[in-house]
Amino acid sequence: MIRTSFNDGWQARPKANRFLEMAGMAPAYQDVRLPHDSMIGRERDPEAGGASGFYPGGIYEYRKTFTVPKEYRDKRVFLEFEGVYRDATVSINGAFAGQCANGYTGFTISADNFLRHGEENEVRVECRVHQDSRWYSGAGIHRDVHMIVGGPVHLALDGVRITTADVDAGHAVVEVAAVVENDGLRPVTLDVRMDLQNPAGERVARSTAPVTILPGDPVTVRQRLYVRDPDLWDLDSPALHSASVTVVSGDELVDEERVVFGIRRLQLDPVHGLRINGQTVKLRGACIHHDNGVLGSAAFARADERRVELLKQAGFNAIRSAHNPVSRALLDACDRLGVLVMDEGFDMWTVPKSDFDHSLSFPAWWEKDVEAMVRKNFNHPSVVFYSIGNEIPEASTPHGAVWGRRIAEKIRLLDGTRFLTQAVTTPKSAIMQALTTAQERLAATAADLGPNAVMAAMDEIIRENAPSDQMTAATAEPFAMLDVAGMNYLELRYETDRELFPNRIIVGTETHPTRIAELWRLTLDNAHVLGDFTWTGWDYLGEVGVGKIAYADSAANQVLDAGTAGPYSPYPWLTARTGDLDITGHRRPPSYYREIVFGLRTEPYIVAHRPENHGRRSVSSAWSWPEAVSAWSWDGHEGAPILVEVYSAADEVELLLDGESLGRAAAGEANRFVAAFDTVFRPGELVAVAYQDGKEQGRSRLVSATGPVRLAVAADRAAISGDGGDLAFVAVTLTDAQGNLFHDRDLSVSVEVDGPAVLQGFGSGRPATEEAFTGDVHTTYEGRVLAVVRATGPGEIRVTFSAAGCTPATAVVHAE
């Protein structure tokens, strides 16, 4: 089958009913290229709710015209949609052709019966969004679309599956299974040839098998190929092989497909934990939602790849999709870069979490959803775990356990090569009990401190009750059906369960960022604990302000959203404010702290708390990180008291300002990797020196920015593809002439793109803003803003930025 991109030539608009259409009052279509998010350009509505980032729902329609050659009359033609959010309905030439309820799973439309060969055809896709997600979902055809064409006899779609069950020192047995279909009228006998290539492209194994296929009766051709001295896939050396499957009739090529895969061996037990190729791996995991920040939900391959690159550079070696199957592009990136994946199927089963979510469709669609997820994942070496659900309300009930076992066994039937988990949390009854207890503890002060205080108190109560007999009973059946017990915020069970359930293997599927030090120590000290997935590795749109820092003297600026029962901040809050990296990919202080805790960084890291908040009582949740910045430019605060913290694994840290010692403070694990210094701000050079056993281990410095503000620009790559789908990420930073950051002088920056490219998105990591990501003007946040440019063809692309009082600056990118 020949798969070609079907992303060009689309148009989109909010859907108009047929009466407006007939009256000529329908909104005009706009030209778009897929992947596309119809919601990100909408005006936000303060009444729309914090779960969605105050973006309103709606119904959207897409259309595309295309010509089908006459010679396709005797061929099979499919349209493959990797993801349409949500409740997609597809019509071809005015006739219903197919649908998919889930917004994150792929589906395929057989177009044969609807096409007009040799003529122009039209495909339309309709989708709708309405109070169906607990986070920003986006809307529309947010992942790639392909046209797939083949003859009557062909390899089935995603019909080549590869397993590497036998991997030893110096050899591997690779099993290749290929499904061949015959949509003709007569039996055929053909040869199926299978070739394996190593990462250098050299053939390392070949096998040929004859096969007879009856009409309408698919046949699986299965061959075991022996590979000598294979390059094994692992986190440090993600070697990728490829398999070419060719169907021939004599000298005639009938069909072919090439599949990329990795040769690796997985083992799991409570003594050694997770092993890849015999080596134990501890998971340094990041939960991620699906949006791509300023691009909205559009899953551009380069955006997904860049996210994986930056997360790995920040010290993560695993990603958990939250709470939906990830894109193929992200899996491709994880394969290439060496990052493990826990792909999660559902955020709900039969009990809803939002008024109109997938629970309404789950009983009828769950098997198709599971099949689509496994079909997508099967050949990706990065995928090690499937999660059957996240915080499923009914999971601890008898009927919920029945559903869980159905899903688990369905996945095992389709793919027995990976491990199963589920992200289990405290049952609803215990959460409600914790809420009542928290309110009693806070009593009269709760109203003054706001929801952050209530949530923080609830969290402590839930943690206290995690090892209780009540929780042991509630989680017994959900964990019994899994290979790995996934625990959301239940880390106090880790050591308890080691004694109660000696065969139980645990992973922290969701944990608080503020507790990474104790969580990582639990992971290192307990072989049955595979690792930790923080909430979250990357900030995201929606669930606004769950990681916000509030203050006791102004806590009323955070409210409970009654519609989704979340501690959401009011409009114009936009992001959750929980990520180690913000929505532009900029690393925040918790990212460097985590890197130190993981033992991956020896240099100390300096942060300064905002002097205007010095002495104020903060009220935060366990998802919050203190409002600190790695910068030493606080214009207007000279002489003001300021708290400086230095993150370090060393025993002791000395802080110097312009060479003058401000004292020494203990750091290291015994002090939660933080040395604290209460001092007074004055501009200059701030230096932190870390000492281990009296010897300098490393140092870092911050220098106050002075003089005129400059626009420093940097593109992530100097050359990109000009095929119409590649992106350049151009970062703008406000600095002085020496490159020191002006984090406190935010400016309105405008951008202009010249050459074969368009501005795809423009914005900052500011968690609360009314500025859109679709315009050409945006204000920096802490001195930074990001432009995303999409090439539309080959040539030189010039991206020029301007701001009042600054000399314009240009980045040049070549599209090839």
PDB file of N, CA and C in Angstrom, residues 47 165 211 243 258 260 293 298 335 373 401 453 460 466 579 587 629 663 703 800 814:
ATOM      1  N   GLU A  47     -16.741  32.619  30.766  1.00  0.00           N
ATOM      2  CA  GLU A  47     -17.762  31.714  31.266  1.00  0.00           C
ATOM      3  C   GLU A  47     -17.536  30.273  30.813  1.00  0.00           C
ATOM      4  N   ALA A 165      11.368 -11.682  20.660  1.00  0.00           N
ATOM      5  CA  ALA A 165      11.202 -12.438  21.900  1.00  0.00           C
ATOM      6  C   ALA A 165      12.492 -13.095  22.359  1.00  0.00           C
ATOM      7  N   VAL A 211       2.649 -18.088  -0.317  1.00  0.00           N
ATOM      8  CA  VAL A 211       1.397 -18.021   0.429  1.00  0.00           C
ATOM      9  C   VAL A 211       0.223 -17.993  -0.544  1.00  0.00           C
ATOM     10  N   ALA A 243      12.516  -3.400   8.686  1.00  0.00           N
ATOM     11  CA  ALA A 243      12.077  -4.613   8.004  1.00  0.00           C
ATOM     12  C   ALA A 243      11.324  -4.210   6.746  1.00  0.00           C
ATOM     13  N   ARG A 258       7.694  -0.918   4.585  1.00  0.00           N
ATOM     14  CA  ARG A 258       8.905  -0.862   5.401  1.00  0.00           C
ATOM     15  C   ARG A 258       8.517  -0.425   6.802  1.00  0.00           C
ATOM     16  N   VAL A 260      10.013   0.292  10.810  1.00  0.00           N
ATOM     17  CA  VAL A 260      11.159   0.531  11.683  1.00  0.00           C
ATOM     18  C   VAL A 260      10.878  -0.106  13.040  1.00  0.00           C
ATOM     19  N   GLY A 293       1.416  23.731  23.359  1.00  0.00           N
ATOM     20  CA  GLY A 293       1.586  25.120  23.779  1.00  0.00           C
ATOM     21  C   GLY A 293       0.984  26.106  22.810  1.00  0.00           C
ATOM     22  N   ALA A 298      -2.511  20.991  17.773  1.00  0.00           N
ATOM     23  CA  ALA A 298      -1.986  20.499  16.499  1.00  0.00           C
ATOM     24  C   ALA A 298      -0.698  19.705  16.722  1.00  0.00           C
ATOM     25  N   ASP A 335      11.379   6.661  19.820  1.00  0.00           N
ATOM     26  CA  ASP A 335      12.188   5.569  19.269  1.00  0.00           C
ATOM     27  C   ASP A 335      13.582   6.063  18.912  1.00  0.00           C
ATOM     28  N   MET A 373      -5.114   1.822  19.561  1.00  0.00           N
ATOM     29  CA  MET A 373      -3.912   2.144  20.334  1.00  0.00           C
ATOM     30  C   MET A 373      -2.837   1.082  20.126  1.00  0.00           C
ATOM     31  N   ALA A 401     -14.118  -3.226  38.333  1.00  0.00           N
ATOM     32  CA  ALA A 401     -13.050  -4.209  38.181  1.00  0.00           C
ATOM     33  C   ALA A 401     -13.312  -5.123  36.991  1.00  0.00           C
ATOM     34  N   ALA A 453      -5.390  26.124  50.178  1.00  0.00           N
ATOM     35  CA  ALA A 453      -5.174  25.583  51.513  1.00  0.00           C
ATOM     36  C   ALA A 453      -5.999  24.325  51.727  1.00  0.00           C
ATOM     37  N   GLU A 460      -2.541  16.079  52.245  1.00  0.00           N
ATOM     38  CA  GLU A 460      -1.846  15.500  53.391  1.00  0.00           C
ATOM     39  C   GLU A 460      -2.682  14.386  54.019  1.00  0.00           C
ATOM     40  N   ALA A 466      -3.013   6.619  52.839  1.00  0.00           N
ATOM     41  CA  ALA A 466      -2.624   5.731  51.743  1.00  0.00           C
ATOM     42  C   ALA A 466      -2.318   4.309  52.207  1.00  0.00           C
ATOM     43  N   GLY A 579       4.416  22.554  35.022  1.00  0.00           N
ATOM     44  CA  GLY A 579       5.463  21.828  34.323  1.00  0.00           C
ATOM     45  C   GLY A 579       6.870  22.182  34.747  1.00  0.00           C
ATOM     46  N   ARG A 587      13.006  25.756  30.353  1.00  0.00           N
ATOM     47  CA  ARG A 587      13.146  25.037  31.607  1.00  0.00           C
ATOM     48  C   ARG A 587      12.966  25.964  32.797  1.00  0.00           C
ATOM     49  N   VAL A 629      13.090  32.816  40.275  1.00  0.00           N
ATOM     50  CA  VAL A 629      13.629  33.008  38.930  1.00  0.00           C
ATOM     51  C   VAL A 629      15.143  32.900  39.000  1.00  0.00           C
ATOM     52  N   GLY A 663      28.002  34.049  53.100  1.00  0.00           N
ATOM     53  CA  GLY A 663      27.868  32.962  54.051  1.00  0.00           C
ATOM     54  C   GLY A 663      27.841  31.606  53.365  1.00  0.00           C
ATOM     55  N   VAL A 703      24.417  37.333  36.746  1.00  0.00           N
ATOM     56  CA  VAL A 703      24.911  38.710  36.659  1.00  0.00           C
ATOM     57  C   VAL A 703      23.739  39.634  36.343  1.00  0.00           C
ATOM     58  N   THR A 800      11.882  38.381  11.657  1.00  0.00           N
ATOM     59  CA  THR A 800      12.369  39.631  12.239  1.00  0.00           C
ATOM     60  C   THR A 800      11.480  40.062  13.395  1.00  0.00           C
ATOM     61  N   HIS A 814      16.891  28.285   6.693  1.00  0.00           N
ATOM     62  CA  HIS A 814      16.824  27.821   5.306  1.00  0.00           C
ATOM     63  C   HIS A 814      15.913  26.608   5.210  1.00  0.00           C
TER      64      HIS A 814
END
